[in-house]
Coordinates of C-alpha atoms in Angstrom, one line a residue:
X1 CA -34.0 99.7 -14.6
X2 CA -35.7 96.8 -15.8
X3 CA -34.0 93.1 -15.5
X4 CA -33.1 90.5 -17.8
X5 CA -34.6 87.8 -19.7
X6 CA -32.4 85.2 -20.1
X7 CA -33.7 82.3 -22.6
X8 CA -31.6 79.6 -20.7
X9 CA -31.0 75.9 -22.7
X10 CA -31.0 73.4 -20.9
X11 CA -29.9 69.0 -21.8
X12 CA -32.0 67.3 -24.1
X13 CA -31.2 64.3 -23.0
X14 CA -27.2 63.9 -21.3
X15 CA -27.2 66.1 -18.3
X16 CA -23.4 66.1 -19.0
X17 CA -24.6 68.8 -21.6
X18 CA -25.8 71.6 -19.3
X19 CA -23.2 74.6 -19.2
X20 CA -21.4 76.1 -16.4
X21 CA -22.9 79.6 -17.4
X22 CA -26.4 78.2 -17.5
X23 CA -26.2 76.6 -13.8
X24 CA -24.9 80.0 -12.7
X25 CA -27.8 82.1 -14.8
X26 CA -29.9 79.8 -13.1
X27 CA -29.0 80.3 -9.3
X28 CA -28.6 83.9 -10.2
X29 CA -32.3 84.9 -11.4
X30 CA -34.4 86.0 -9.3
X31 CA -37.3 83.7 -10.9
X32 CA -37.3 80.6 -13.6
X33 CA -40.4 80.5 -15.9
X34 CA -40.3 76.5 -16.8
X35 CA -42.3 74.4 -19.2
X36 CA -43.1 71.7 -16.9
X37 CA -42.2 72.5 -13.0
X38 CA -42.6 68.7 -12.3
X39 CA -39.9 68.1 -15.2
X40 CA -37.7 70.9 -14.2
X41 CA -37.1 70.1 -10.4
X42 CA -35.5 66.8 -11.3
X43 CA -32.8 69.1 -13.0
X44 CA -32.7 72.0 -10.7
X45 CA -32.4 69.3 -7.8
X46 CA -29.6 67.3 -9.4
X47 CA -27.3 70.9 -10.2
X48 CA -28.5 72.5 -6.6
X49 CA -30.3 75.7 -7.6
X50 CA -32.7 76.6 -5.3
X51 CA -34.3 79.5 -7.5
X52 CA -37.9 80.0 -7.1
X53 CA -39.9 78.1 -10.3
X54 CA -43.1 79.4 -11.8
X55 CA -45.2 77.5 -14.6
X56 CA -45.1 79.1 -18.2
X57 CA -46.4 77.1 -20.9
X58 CA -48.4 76.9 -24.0
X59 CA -51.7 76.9 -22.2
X60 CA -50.8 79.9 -20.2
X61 CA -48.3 81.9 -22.9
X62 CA -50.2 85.6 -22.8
X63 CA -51.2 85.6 -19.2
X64 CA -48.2 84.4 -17.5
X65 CA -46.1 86.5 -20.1
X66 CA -48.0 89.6 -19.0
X67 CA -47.0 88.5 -15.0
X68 CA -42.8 88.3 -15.9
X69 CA -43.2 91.5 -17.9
X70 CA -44.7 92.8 -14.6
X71 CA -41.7 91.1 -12.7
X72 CA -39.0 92.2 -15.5
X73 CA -40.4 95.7 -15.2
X74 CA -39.4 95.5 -11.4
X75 CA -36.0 94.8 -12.0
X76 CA -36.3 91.1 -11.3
X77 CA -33.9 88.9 -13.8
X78 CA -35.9 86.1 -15.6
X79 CA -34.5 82.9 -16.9
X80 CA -36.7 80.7 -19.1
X81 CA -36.1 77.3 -19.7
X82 CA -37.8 74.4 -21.8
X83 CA -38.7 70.7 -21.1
X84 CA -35.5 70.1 -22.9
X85 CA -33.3 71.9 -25.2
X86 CA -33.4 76.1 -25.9
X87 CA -36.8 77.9 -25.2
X88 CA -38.0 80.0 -28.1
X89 CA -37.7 77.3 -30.1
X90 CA -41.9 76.0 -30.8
X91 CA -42.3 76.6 -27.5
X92 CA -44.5 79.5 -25.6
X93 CA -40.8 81.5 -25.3
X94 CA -41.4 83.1 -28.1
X95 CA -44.2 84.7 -27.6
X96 CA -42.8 86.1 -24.2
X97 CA -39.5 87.1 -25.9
X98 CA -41.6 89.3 -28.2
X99 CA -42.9 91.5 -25.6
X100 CA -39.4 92.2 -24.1
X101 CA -38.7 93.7 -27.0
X102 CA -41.8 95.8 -27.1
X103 CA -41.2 96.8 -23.6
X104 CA -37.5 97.6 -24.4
X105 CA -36.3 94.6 -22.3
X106 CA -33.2 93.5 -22.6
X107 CA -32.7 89.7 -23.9
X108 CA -29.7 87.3 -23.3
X109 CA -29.6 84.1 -25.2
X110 CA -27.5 81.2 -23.0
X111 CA -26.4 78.7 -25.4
X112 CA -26.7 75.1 -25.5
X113 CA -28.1 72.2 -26.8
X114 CA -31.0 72.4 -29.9
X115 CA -32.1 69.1 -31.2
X116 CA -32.6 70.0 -34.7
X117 CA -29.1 71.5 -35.5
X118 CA -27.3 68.6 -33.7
X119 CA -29.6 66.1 -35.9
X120 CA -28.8 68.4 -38.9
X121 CA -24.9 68.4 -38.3
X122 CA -25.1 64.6 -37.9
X123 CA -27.5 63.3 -40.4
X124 CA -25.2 63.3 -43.6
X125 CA -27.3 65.7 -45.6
X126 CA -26.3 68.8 -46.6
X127 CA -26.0 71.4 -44.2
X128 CA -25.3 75.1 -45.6
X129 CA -29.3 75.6 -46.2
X130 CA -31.7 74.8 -44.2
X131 CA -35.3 75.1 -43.4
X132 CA -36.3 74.1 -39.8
X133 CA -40.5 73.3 -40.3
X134 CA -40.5 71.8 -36.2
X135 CA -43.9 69.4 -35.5
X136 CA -46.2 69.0 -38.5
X137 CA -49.3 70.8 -37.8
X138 CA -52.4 68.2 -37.2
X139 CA -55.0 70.9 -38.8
X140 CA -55.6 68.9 -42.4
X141 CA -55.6 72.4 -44.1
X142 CA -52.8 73.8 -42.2
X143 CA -50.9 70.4 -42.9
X144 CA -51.8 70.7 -46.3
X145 CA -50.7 74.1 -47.3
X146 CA -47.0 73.2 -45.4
X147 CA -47.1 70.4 -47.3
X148 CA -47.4 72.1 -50.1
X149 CA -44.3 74.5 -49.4
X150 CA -42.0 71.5 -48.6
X151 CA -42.6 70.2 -51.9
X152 CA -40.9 73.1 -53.3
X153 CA -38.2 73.3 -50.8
X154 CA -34.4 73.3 -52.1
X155 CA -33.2 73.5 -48.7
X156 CA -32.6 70.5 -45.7
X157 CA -35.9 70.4 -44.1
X158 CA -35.7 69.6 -40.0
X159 CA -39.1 67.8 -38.8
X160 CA -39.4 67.0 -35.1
X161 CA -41.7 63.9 -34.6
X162 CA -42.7 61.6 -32.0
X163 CA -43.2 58.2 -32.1
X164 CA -46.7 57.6 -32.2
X165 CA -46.9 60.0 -35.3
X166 CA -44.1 59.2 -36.9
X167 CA -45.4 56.8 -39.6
X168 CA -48.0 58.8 -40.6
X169 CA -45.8 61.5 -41.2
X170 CA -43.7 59.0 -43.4
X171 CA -46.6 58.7 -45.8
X172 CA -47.3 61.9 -45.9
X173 CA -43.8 62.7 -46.8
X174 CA -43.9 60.3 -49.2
X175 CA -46.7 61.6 -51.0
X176 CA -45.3 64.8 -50.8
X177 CA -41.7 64.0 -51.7
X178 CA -41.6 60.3 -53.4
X179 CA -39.9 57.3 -52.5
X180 CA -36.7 58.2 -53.1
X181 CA -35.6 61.4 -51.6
X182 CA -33.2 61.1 -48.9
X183 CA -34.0 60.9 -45.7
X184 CA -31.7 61.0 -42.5
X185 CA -33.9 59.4 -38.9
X186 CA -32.4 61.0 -36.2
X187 CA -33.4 59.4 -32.7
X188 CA -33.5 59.9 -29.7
X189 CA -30.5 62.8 -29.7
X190 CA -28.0 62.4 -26.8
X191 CA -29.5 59.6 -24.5
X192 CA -28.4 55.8 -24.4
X193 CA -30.2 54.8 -27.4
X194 CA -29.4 57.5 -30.1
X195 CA -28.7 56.8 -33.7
X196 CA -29.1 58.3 -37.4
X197 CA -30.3 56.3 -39.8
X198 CA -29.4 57.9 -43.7
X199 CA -32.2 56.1 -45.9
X200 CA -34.8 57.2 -47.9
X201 CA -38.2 58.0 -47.4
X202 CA -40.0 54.4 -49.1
X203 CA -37.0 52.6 -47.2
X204 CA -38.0 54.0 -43.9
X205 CA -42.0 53.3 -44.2
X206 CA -40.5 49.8 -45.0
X207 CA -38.6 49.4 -42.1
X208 CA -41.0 50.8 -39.3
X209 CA -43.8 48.3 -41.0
X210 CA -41.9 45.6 -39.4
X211 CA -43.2 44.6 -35.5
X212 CA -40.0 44.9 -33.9
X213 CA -38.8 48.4 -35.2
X214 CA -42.0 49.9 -34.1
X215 CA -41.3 54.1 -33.3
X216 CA -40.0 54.7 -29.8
X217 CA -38.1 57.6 -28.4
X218 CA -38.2 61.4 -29.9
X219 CA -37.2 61.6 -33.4
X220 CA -35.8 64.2 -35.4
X221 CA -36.1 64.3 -39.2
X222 CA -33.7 65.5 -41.7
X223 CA -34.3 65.4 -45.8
X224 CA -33.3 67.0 -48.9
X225 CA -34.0 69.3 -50.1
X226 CA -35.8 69.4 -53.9
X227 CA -32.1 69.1 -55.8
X228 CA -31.7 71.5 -58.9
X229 CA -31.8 68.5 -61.5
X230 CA -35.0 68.1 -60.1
X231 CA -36.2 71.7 -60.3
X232 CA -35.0 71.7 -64.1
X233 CA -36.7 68.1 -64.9
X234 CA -40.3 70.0 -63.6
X235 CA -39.7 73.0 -65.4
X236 CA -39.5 71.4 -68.5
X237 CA -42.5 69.2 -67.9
X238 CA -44.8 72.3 -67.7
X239 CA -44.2 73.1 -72.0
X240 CA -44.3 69.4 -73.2
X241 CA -48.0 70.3 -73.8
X242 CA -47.0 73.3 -75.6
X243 CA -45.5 73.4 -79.1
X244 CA -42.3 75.6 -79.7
X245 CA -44.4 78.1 -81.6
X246 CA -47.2 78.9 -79.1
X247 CA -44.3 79.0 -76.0
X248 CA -42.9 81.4 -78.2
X249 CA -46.2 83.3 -78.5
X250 CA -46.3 82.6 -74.4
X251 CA -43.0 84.9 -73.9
X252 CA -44.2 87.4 -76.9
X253 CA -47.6 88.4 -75.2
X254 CA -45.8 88.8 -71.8
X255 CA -43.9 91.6 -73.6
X256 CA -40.8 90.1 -74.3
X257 CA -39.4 90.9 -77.8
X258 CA -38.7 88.2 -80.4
X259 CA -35.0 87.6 -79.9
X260 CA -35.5 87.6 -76.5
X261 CA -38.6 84.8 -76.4
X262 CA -36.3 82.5 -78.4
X263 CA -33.4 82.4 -75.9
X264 CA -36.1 82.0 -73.0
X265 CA -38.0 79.1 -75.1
X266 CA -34.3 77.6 -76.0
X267 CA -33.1 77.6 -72.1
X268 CA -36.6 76.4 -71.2
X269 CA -36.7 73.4 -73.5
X270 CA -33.1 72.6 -73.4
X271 CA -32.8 73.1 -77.1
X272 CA -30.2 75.2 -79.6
X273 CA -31.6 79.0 -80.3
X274 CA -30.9 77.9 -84.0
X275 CA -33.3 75.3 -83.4
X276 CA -35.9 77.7 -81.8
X277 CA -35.0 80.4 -84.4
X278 CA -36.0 78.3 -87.3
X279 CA -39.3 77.7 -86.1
X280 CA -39.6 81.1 -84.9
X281 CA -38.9 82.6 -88.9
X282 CA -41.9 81.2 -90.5
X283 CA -44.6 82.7 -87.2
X284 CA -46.4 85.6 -88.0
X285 CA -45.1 88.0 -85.5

């Protein structure tokens, strides 16, 4: 029988935060595939495992996978952990986590700490939707076209940043978003000098202009989503250009019968169907 892959989290910052089940999953594997070796010693040292360590990271994601397949297929158990927080999460995990389940391998999940959802929970935005969106790509297209999709995002968007970036993706937000959508700065998650900040985007840019609240630490960001008001207030934009007679014709050539094309021109303009229905009366249609 093949092992286990177990996809172990691990503190992202308060080693207060590592579980009793993933110390155990730890000593128990016969291997650990870590991000960093040099990073993960310090923890294995500090809890006592004494597992063996191999490197797996994103410089090394296909062939290394291709080695703990090999290993897995043996019947060794696996654990994968991260520099910090779960693995699979924009990290090379997922790529490894994939081919288990091509191979039929079995995969355990051992909970713990995430970044994004402990920034989300504490950031005072809403929480029931979200979009998680990690690091903003540094590919100008590829930045642009996710730029273009948070624009039209309803949900809570969750950014990952770090500090030498982080005003710069500011601006771009801002371009993207405005100056007043809301934006929650989450930093530094779990260590001495965490705090969220609830401000909005032009209030932020403001404050990290000044010298002495220049970026430092990991940040995490959490905004708005695009609210509905909003959604309705761009809707209507798109027929102030169009008279009430040719967004009727707009409907009619898409099929839609008469009757129908008023209520749709009515809801879309925020106006009476008597209102749309008189106009409608004298169009030759």
């Amino acid at each position: 029988m093949s092992g286990i892959l177990y996809l172990v989290a691990t503190p992202i910052g308060n080693l207060e935060d590592m579980t009793y089940r993933a110390i155990r999953i730890l000593k128990e594997a016969d291997l650990i595939a870590a991000e960093d070796t040099r990073n993960s010693i310090k923890l294995l040292n500090h809890f006592e495992i004494k597992t063996p360590m191999t490197s797996y990271h994103e410089f090394n994601r296909f062939d290394k996978a291709d080695f703990l397949i090999e290993k897995l297929r043996q019947g060794q158990n696996v654990a994968v952990i991260t520099d910090a927080g779960t693995p699979g999460i924009s990290d090379p995990g997922e790529v490894l986590v994939k081919m288990c389940h091509e191979e039929g391998i079995q995969v355990v999940p051992v909970p713990g700490a995430v970044a994004g959802v402990n920034a989300l929970i504490a950031s005072g935005q809403d929480t029931r939707r979200f979009a998680f969106e990690a690091f903003i790509p540094t590919d100008k297209k590829e930045c642009a076209r996710v730029m273009e999709e948070l624009s039209k995002e309803t949900r809570t968007m969750v950014i990952y940043e770090a500090p030498h970036r982080l005003r710069k993706t500011l601006e771009l937000l801002r371009k993207t978003l405005g100056d007043e959508r809301s934006i929650s700065i989450c930093k530094e998650i779990t260590k001495k000098h965490e705090s969220f900040k609830k401000t909005t985007i032009g209030e932020a840019i403001q404050f990290y202009e000044a010298e002495e609240n220049q970026p430092r630490g990991e940040y995490v960001l959490v905004i708005a989503g695009k609210s509905y008001a909003e959604q309705e207030a761009e809707e209507r934009a798109k027929w102030e250009d169009m008279s009430i007679e040719e967004h009727i014709r707009y409907y009619i050539e898409q099929g839609v019968d008469k009757k129908e094309a008023v209520k749709k021109v009515a809801s879309d303009r925020g106006l009476s169907k008597r209102d749309v229905y008189s106009v409608s009366v004298d169009m030759d249609i």
